[in-house]
Coordinates of C-alpha atoms in Angstrom, one line a residue:
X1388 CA 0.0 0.0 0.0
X1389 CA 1.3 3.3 -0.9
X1390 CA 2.2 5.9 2.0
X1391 CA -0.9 8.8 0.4
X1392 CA -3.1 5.3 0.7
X1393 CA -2.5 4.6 3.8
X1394 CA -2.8 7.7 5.6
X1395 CA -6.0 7.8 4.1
X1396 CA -7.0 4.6 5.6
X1397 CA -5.7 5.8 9.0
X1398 CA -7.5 9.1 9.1
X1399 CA -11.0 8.0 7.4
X1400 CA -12.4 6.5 11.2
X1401 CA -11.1 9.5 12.5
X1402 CA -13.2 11.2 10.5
X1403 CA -16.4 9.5 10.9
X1404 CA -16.3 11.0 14.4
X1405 CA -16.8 14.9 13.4
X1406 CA -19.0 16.6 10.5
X1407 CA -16.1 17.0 8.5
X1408 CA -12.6 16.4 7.6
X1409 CA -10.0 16.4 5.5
X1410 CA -6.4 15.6 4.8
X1411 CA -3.9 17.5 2.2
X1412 CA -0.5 15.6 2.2
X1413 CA 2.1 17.8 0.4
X1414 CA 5.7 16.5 -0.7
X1415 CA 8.2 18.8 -2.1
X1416 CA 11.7 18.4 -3.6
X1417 CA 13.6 21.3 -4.5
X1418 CA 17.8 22.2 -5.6
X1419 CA 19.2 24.9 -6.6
X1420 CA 22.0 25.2 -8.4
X1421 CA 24.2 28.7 -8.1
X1422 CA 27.5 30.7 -9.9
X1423 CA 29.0 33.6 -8.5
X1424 CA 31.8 34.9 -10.4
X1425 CA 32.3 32.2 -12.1
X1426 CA 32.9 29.9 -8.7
X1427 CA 30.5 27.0 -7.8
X1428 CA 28.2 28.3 -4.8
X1429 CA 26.9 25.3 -2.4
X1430 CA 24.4 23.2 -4.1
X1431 CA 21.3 23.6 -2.2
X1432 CA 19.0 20.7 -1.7
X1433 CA 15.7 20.2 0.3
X1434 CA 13.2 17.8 1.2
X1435 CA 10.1 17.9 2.8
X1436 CA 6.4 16.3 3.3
X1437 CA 3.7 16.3 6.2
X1438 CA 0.2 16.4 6.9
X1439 CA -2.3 19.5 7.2
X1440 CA -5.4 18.1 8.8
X1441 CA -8.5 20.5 8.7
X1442 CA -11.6 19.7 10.7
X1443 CA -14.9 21.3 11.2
X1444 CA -17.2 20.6 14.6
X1445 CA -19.5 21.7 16.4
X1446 CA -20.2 25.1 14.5
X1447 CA -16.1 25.6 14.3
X1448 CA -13.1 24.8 12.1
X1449 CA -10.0 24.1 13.2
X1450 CA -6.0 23.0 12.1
X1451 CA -3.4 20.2 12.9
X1452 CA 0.0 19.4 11.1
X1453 CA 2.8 17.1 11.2
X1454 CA 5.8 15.9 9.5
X1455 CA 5.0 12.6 11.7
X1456 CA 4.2 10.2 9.0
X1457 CA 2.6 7.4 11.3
X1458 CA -0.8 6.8 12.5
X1459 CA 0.4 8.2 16.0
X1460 CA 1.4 11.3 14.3
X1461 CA -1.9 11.5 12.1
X1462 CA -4.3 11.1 15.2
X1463 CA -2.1 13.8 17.4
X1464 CA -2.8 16.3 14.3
X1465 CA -6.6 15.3 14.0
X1466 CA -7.1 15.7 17.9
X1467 CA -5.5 19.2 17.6
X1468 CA -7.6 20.0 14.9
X1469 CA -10.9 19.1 16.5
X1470 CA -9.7 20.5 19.8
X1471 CA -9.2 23.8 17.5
X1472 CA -12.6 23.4 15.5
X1473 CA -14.6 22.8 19.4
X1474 CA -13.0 26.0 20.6
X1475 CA -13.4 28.3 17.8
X1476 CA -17.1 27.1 17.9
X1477 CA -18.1 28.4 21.0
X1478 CA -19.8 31.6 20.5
X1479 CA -17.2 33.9 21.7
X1480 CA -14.4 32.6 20.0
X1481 CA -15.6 31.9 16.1
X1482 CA -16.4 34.5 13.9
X1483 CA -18.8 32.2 11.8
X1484 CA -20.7 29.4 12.1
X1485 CA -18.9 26.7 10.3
X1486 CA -21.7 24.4 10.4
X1487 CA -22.9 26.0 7.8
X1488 CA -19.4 26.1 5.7
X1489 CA -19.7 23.6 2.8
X1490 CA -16.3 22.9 1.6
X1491 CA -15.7 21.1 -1.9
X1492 CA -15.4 17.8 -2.6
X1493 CA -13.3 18.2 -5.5
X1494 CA -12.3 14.6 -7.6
X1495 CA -9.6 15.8 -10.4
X1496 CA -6.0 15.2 -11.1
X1497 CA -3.5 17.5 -12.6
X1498 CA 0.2 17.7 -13.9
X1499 CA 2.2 20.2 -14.8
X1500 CA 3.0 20.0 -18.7
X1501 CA 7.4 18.9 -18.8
X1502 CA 9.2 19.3 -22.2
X1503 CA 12.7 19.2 -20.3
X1504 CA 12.7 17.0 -17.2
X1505 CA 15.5 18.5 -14.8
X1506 CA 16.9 15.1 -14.6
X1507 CA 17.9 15.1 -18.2
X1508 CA 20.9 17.7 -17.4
X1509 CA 23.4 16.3 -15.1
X1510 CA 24.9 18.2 -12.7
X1511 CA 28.2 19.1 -14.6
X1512 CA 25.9 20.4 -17.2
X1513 CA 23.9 22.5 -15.2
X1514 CA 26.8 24.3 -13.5
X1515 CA 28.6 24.6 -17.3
X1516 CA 25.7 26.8 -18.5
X1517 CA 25.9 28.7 -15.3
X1518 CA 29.7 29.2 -16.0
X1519 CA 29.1 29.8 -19.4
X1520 CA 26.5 32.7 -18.7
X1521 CA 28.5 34.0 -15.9
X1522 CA 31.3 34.9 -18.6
X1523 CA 28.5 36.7 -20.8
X1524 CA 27.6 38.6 -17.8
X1525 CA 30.8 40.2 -17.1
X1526 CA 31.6 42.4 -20.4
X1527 CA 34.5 43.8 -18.6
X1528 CA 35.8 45.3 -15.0
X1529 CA 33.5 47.7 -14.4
X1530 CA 31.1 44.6 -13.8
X1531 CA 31.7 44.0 -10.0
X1532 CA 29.2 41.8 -8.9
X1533 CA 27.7 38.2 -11.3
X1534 CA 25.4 35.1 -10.9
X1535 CA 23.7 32.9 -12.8
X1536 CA 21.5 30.2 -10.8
X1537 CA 19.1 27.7 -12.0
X1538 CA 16.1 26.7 -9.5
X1539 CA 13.8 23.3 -10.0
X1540 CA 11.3 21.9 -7.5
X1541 CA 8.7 19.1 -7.2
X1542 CA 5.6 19.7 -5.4
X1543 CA 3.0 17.1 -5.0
X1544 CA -0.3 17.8 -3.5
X1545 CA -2.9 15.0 -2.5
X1546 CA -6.1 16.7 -1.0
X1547 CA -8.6 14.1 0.6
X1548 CA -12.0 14.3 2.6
X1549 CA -14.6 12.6 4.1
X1550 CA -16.8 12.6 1.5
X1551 CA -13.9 10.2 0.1
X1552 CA -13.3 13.0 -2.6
X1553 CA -9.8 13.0 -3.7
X1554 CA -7.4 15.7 -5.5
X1555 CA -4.0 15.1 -6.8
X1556 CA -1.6 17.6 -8.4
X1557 CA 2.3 17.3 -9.6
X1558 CA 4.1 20.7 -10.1
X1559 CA 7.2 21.0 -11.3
X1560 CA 8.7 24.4 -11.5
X1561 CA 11.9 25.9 -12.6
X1562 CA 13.2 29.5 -12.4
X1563 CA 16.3 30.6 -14.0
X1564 CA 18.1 33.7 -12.5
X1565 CA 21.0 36.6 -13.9
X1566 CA 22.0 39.1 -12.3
X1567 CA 24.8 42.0 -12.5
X1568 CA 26.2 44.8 -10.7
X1569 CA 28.7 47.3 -12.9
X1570 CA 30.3 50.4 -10.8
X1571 CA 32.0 53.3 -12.2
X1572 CA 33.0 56.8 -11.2
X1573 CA 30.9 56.3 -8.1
X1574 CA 27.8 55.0 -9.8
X1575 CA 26.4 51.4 -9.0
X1576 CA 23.7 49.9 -11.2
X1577 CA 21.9 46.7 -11.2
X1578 CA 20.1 44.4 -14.2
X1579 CA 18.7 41.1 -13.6
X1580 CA 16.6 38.5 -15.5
X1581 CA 13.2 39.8 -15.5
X1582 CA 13.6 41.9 -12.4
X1583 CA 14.3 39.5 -9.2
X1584 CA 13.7 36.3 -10.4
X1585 CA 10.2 36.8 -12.7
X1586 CA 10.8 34.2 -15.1
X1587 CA 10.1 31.7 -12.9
X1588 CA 7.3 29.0 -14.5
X1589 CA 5.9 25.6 -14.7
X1590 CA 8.0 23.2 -16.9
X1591 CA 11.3 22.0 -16.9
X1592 CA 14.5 23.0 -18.2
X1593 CA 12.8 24.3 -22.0
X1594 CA 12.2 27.1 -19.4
X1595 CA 16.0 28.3 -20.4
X1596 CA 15.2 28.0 -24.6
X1597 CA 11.6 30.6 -23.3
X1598 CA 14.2 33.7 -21.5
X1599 CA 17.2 32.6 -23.7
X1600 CA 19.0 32.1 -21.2
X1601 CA 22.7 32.7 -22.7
X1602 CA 21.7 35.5 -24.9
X1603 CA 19.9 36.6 -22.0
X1604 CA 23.4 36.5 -20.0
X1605 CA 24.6 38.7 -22.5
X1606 CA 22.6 41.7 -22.9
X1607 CA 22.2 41.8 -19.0
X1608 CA 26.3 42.6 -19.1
X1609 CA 25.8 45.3 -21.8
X1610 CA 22.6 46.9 -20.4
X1611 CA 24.3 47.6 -16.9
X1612 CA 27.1 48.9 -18.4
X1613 CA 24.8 51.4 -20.3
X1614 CA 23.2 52.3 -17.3
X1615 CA 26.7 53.4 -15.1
X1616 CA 27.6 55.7 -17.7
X1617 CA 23.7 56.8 -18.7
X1618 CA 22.8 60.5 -16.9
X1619 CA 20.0 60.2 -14.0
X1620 CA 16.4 60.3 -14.8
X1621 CA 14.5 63.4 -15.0
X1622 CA 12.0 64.6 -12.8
X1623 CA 8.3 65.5 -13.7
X1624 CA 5.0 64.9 -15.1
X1625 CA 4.8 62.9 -17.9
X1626 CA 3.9 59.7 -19.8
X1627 CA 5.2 56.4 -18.5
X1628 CA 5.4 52.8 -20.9
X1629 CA 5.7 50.2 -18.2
X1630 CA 6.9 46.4 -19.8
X1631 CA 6.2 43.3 -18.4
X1632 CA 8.7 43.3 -16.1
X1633 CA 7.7 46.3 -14.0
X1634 CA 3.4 45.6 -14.6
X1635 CA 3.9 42.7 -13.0
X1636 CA 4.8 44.3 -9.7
X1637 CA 2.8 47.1 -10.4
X1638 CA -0.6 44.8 -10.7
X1639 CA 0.7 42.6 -7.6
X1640 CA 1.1 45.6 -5.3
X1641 CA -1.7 47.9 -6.6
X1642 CA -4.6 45.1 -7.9
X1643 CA -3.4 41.8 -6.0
X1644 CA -3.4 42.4 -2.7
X1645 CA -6.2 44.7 -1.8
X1646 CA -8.5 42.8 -3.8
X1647 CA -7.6 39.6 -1.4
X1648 CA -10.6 39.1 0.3
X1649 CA -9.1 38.4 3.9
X1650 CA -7.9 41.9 3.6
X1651 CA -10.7 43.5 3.1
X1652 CA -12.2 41.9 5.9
X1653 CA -9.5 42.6 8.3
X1654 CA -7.4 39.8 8.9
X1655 CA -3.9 40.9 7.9
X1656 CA -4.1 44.5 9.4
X1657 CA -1.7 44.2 12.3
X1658 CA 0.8 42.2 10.1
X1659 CA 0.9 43.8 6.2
X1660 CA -2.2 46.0 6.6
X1661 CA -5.2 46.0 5.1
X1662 CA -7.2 47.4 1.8
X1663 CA -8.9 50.5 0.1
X1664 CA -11.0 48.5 -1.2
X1665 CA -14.8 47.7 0.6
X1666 CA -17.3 45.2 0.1
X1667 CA -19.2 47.9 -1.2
X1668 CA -17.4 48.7 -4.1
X1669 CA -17.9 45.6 -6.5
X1670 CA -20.0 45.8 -9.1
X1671 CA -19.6 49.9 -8.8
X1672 CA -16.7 51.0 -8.8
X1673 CA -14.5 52.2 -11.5
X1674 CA -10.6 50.7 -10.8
X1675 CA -9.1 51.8 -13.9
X1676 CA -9.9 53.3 -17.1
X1677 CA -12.1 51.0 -19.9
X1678 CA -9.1 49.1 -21.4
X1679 CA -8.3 48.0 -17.7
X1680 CA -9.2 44.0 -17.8
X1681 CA -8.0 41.7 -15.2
X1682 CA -8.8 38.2 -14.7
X1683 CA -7.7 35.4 -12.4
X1684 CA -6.6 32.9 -15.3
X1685 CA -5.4 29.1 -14.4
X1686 CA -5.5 28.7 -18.3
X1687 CA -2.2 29.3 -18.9
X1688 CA -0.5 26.1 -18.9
X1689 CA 3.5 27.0 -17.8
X1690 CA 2.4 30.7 -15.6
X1691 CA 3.6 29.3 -12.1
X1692 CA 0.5 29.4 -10.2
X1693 CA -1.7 27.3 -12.6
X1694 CA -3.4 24.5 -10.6
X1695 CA -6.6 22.4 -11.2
X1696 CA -7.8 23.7 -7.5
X1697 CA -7.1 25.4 -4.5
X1698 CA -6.0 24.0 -1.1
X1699 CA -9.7 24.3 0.1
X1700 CA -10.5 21.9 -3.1
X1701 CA -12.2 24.7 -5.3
X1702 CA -11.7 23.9 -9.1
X1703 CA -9.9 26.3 -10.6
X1704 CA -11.3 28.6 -13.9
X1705 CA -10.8 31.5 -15.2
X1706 CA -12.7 34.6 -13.1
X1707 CA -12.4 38.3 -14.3
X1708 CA -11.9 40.3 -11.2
X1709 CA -12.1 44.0 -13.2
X1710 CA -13.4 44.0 -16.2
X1711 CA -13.6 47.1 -18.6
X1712 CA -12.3 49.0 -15.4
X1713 CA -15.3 48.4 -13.2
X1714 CA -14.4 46.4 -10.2
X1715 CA -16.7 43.0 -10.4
X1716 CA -14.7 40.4 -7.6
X1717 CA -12.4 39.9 -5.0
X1718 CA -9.7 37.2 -4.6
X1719 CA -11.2 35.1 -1.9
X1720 CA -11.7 31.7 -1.4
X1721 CA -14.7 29.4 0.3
X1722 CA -13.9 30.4 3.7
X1723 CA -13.5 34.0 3.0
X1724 CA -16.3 34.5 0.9
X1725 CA -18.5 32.5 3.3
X1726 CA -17.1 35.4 6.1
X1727 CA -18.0 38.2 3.7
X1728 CA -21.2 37.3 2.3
X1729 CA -20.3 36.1 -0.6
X1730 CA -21.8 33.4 -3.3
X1731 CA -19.3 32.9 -5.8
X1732 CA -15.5 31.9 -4.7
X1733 CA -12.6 31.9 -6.6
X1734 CA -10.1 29.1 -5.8
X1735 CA -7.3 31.3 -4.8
X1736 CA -6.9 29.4 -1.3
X1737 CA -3.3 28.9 -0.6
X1738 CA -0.7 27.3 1.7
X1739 CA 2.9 27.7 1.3
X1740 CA 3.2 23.8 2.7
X1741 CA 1.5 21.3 4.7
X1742 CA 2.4 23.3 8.2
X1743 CA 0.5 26.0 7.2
X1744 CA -3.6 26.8 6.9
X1745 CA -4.7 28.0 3.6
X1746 CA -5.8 31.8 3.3
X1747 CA -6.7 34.3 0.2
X1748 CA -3.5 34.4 -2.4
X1749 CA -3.5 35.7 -5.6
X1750 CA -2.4 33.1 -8.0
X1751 CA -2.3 34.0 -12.0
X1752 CA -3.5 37.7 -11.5
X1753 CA -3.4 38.6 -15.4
X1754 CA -3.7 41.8 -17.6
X1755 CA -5.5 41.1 -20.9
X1756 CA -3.8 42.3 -24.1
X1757 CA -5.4 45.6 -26.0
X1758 CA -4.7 45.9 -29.3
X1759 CA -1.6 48.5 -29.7
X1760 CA 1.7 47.7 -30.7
X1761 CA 5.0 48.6 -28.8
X1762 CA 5.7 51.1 -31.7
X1763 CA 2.1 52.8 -31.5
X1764 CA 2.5 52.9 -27.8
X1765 CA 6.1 54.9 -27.8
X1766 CA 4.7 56.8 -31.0
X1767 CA 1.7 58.2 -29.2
X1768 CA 4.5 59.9 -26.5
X1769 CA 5.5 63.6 -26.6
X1770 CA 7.8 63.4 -23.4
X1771 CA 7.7 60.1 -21.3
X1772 CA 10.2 57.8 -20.0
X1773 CA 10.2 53.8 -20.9
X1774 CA 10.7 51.4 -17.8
X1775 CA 12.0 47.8 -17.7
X1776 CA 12.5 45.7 -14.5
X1777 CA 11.1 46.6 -11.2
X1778 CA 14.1 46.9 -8.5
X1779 CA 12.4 48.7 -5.7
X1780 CA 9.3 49.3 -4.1
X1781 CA 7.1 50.9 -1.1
X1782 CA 3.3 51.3 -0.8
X1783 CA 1.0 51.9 2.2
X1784 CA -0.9 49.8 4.8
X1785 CA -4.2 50.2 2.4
X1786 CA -2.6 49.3 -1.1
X1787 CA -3.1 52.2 -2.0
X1788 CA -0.2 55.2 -2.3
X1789 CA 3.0 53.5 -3.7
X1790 CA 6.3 54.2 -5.5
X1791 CA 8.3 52.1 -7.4
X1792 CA 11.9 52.2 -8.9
X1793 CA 12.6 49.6 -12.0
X1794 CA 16.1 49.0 -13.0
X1795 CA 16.4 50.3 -16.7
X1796 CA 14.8 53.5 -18.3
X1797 CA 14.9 54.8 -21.7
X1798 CA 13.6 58.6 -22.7
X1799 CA 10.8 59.1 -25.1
X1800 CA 10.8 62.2 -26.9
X1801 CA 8.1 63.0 -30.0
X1802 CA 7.3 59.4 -30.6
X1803 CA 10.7 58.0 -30.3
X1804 CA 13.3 56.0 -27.9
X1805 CA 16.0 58.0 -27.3
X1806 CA 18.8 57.5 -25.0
X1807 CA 18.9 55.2 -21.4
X1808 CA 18.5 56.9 -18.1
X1809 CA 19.4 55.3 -14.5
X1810 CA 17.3 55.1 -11.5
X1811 CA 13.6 55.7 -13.2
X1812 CA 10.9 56.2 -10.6
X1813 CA 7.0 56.9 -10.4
X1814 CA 4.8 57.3 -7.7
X1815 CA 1.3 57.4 -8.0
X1816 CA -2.1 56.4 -5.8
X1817 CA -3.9 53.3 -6.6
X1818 CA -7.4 54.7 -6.6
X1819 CA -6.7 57.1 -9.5
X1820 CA -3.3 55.5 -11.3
X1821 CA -4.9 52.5 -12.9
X1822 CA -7.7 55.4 -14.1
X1823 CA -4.6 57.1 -16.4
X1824 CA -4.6 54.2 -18.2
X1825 CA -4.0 55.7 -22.0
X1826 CA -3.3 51.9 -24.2
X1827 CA -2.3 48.3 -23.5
X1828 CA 0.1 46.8 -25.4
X1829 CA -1.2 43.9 -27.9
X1830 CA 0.0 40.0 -27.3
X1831 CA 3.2 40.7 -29.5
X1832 CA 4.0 42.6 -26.2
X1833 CA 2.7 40.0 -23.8
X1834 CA 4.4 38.0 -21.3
X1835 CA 4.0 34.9 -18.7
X1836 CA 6.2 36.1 -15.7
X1837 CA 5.6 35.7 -11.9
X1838 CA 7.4 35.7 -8.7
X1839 CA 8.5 33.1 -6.1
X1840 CA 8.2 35.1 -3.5
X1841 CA 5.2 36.8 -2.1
X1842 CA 4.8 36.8 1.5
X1843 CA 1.5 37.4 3.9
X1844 CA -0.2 35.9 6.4
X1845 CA 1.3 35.1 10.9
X1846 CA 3.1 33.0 10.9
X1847 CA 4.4 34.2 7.0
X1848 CA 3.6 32.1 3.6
X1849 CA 5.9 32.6 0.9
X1850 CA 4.0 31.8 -1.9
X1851 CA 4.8 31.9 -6.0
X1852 CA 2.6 34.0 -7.9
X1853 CA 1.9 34.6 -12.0
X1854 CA 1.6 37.8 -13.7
X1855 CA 1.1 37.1 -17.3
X1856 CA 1.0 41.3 -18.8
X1857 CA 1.8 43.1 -22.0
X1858 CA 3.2 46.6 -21.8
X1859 CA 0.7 49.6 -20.4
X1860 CA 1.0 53.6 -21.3
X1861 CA 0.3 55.4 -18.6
X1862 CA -0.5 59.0 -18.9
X1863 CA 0.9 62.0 -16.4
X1864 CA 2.4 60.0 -13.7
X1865 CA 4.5 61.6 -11.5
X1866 CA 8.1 60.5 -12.7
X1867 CA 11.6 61.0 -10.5
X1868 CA 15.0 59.9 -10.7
X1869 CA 16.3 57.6 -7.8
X1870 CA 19.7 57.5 -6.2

């Protein structure tokens, strides 16, 4: 009998002893593989699995985990879970009555799509490439600082409940990384691979052939060297083209997380804070300008956060969350929407592993293409600035005022590129930036990024995310040069 089996068969008479239960056993593999100046870093290799044990009883829900394997450890995690669920139901301790909670059932399997498997590049090979791109990197002395790292983990998921329902999902992601520090005369500059790590995805090693990796390598080394000798940005109000690489941050920060529902409600104020945003607002409110459409899209095969269904079980499809810039959902899953009120989910229930509960994430948060080339985008610019690569940012408790640097800029003047500038900035507030809104780059523009690292929630979950985007025009943002 396989070990997913058998804790099955442990837990199920456990089960029959409360209104509901389930089990999500998650296993994860992960190495990463690192060059720093050309020198072999430590190989870094982990391995993980355990239990998450969810019950509800007695009008309450509650939580037990282990990395204890054995029926011992199983029935220590359900007993702290209906301990959990009979507290929590007591009047003056829950904040819902979870009797009423009907959690899915879902019965669906689901692999992520593998045109490279890591295995087929041995070790050597893997830390040749890295060599390899390390020398592209450094173009010369100036270039003080260079790595090249590859990243590859195996996640499996099996989610089971009482109802004898039963989920399983593989994932394998891999996430390539470049990065390069030049200094000259005083000035340091930075240029990495899609800002700090955003061309992570599903998939294997054909990851490397979608970022060309080597070429990749190479421009990185010549960009940075641009940017030391390139003058400072200039300050004022003008036009702004964002790319891929910076709209991902920008729609994370600014349209991710204070449309998570737990926000809204209050659960993460005295942590990461809380939202503008009020259950009031959907279905009214205007978010952005008309070409402003954003959907939560598992569609996208290789975007990182593809999944058949949530860690509550919900199945997975594609929800728009603004469409034609009128807010229409928030990012919450059963729980959460039970809490606020709400009929319609979206699976976007998350743990970062199996010793933590799952709360609202954004997963694929996507902007839809428009229909305007790169060129018509730059032509339509009198004065404006062109920014690649986010490398900073800062916005408020509420999501709402925020400021961003990104790591490359190029001047636009009458319709055309001109030359680079350092340290680009912006600041703007969400409630009115997403309204300036002038075009949205067509799907010659648009790209499948994300990051691996997006953190929330006591005690934290680090969580990847996808941001699939093309480029955005932007009009009369408030622009500044950095230091």
């Amino acid at each position: 009998m396989n070990p997913e089996q058998q804790l099955i068969d442990w837990l199920r008479p456990l089960g029959d002893r409360v209104d509901f239960c389930s089990l999500r056993l998650v296993e994860r593999q992960s190495q990463k593989v690192t060059v720093r100046k050309g020198v072999m870093q430590p190989l870094a290799s982990v391995a993980d699995s355990g239990v998450m044990v969810t019950v509800v009883h007695q009008g309450g829900m509650g939580y037990g985990a282990t990395c204890a394997l054995s029926e011992d450890g199983l029935r220590d995690a359900f007993e702290q879970a209906k301990q959990w669920a009979c507290l929590s139901g007591r009047g003056k301790w829950g904040c819902f009555d979870a009797s009423k909670l009907r959690l899915p059932t879902p019965n669906l399997t689901y692999t992520s799509q593998v045109r490279r498997p890591w295995e087929d590049m041995a070790l050597h090979d893997k830390i040749d490439l890295l060599k390899q791109a390390c020398d592209k990197l450094r173009e010369d002395d100036r270039i003080v600082e260079w790595e090249a790292g590859l990243w590859h983990t195996k996640l499996d998921e099996t989610l089971w409940t009482s109802h004898d329902s039963r989920a399983r999902q593989s994932f394998h992601y891999t996430t390539p990384h470049l990065h390069a520090v030049a200094h000259q005369e005083g000035v340091t500059q930075e240029r990495s691979l899609g800002g700090y790590r955003g061309h992570c995805s599903q998939g294997g090693l054909e990851v490397l052939d979608h970022c060309d990796f080597l070429a990749s390598a190479q421009r990185i080394g010549q960009e940075v060297l641009e940017l030391v000798a390139a003058p400072n940005c200039p300050s004022g109000c003008m036009d702004v083209v964002l790319d891929p690489g910076q709209m991902m941050l920008q729609i994370h920060e600014s349209i991710g997380h204070p449309l998570e529902l737990d926000r809204i409600l209050g659960d993460e104020r005295n942590y990461a804070g809380g939202s503008f945003v009020t259950p009031e607002m959907f279905g009214e409110y205007r978010y952005g300008s008309e070409l402003l459409n954003v959907a939560y899209d598992p569609t996208i095969s290789h975007e990182i956060a593809t999944f058949a269904c949530d860690a509550e079980g919900s199945p997975a499809r594609k929800e728009f969350v603004i469409r034609d810039g009128i807010l229409r959902q928030p990012l919450g899953g059963v729980v959460s929407a039970f809490r606020g009120g709400r009929e319609n989910p979206v699976a976007t229930a998350r743990a970062q592993s199996w010793n933590r509960p799952p709360i609202d994430r954004m997963s694929n948060l996507n902007l839809e293409p428009g229909e305007t080339s790169f060129a018509d985008l730059v032509a339509s610019v009198e004065r404006g600035i062109y920014m690649r690569a986010n490398k900073s940012w800062s916005i408020d408790q509420m999501r709402n005022k925020f400021q961003f640097g990104c790591e490359w800029g190029r001047l636009i003047e009458n319709g055309t590129l001109t030359h680079v500038v350092r340290n680009p900035c912006y600041r703007g507030v969400s409630a009115s930036f997403w309204r300036s809104l002038k075009a949205v780059g067509d799907k010659s523009t648009f790209q499948v990024l994300g990051s691996p690292y997006c953190g929330k929630g006591e005690p934290n979950q680090c969580v990847h995310v996808g941001h699939a985007t093309p480029a955005a025009l932007f009009a009369d943002v408030d622009v500044f040069g950095g230091v």
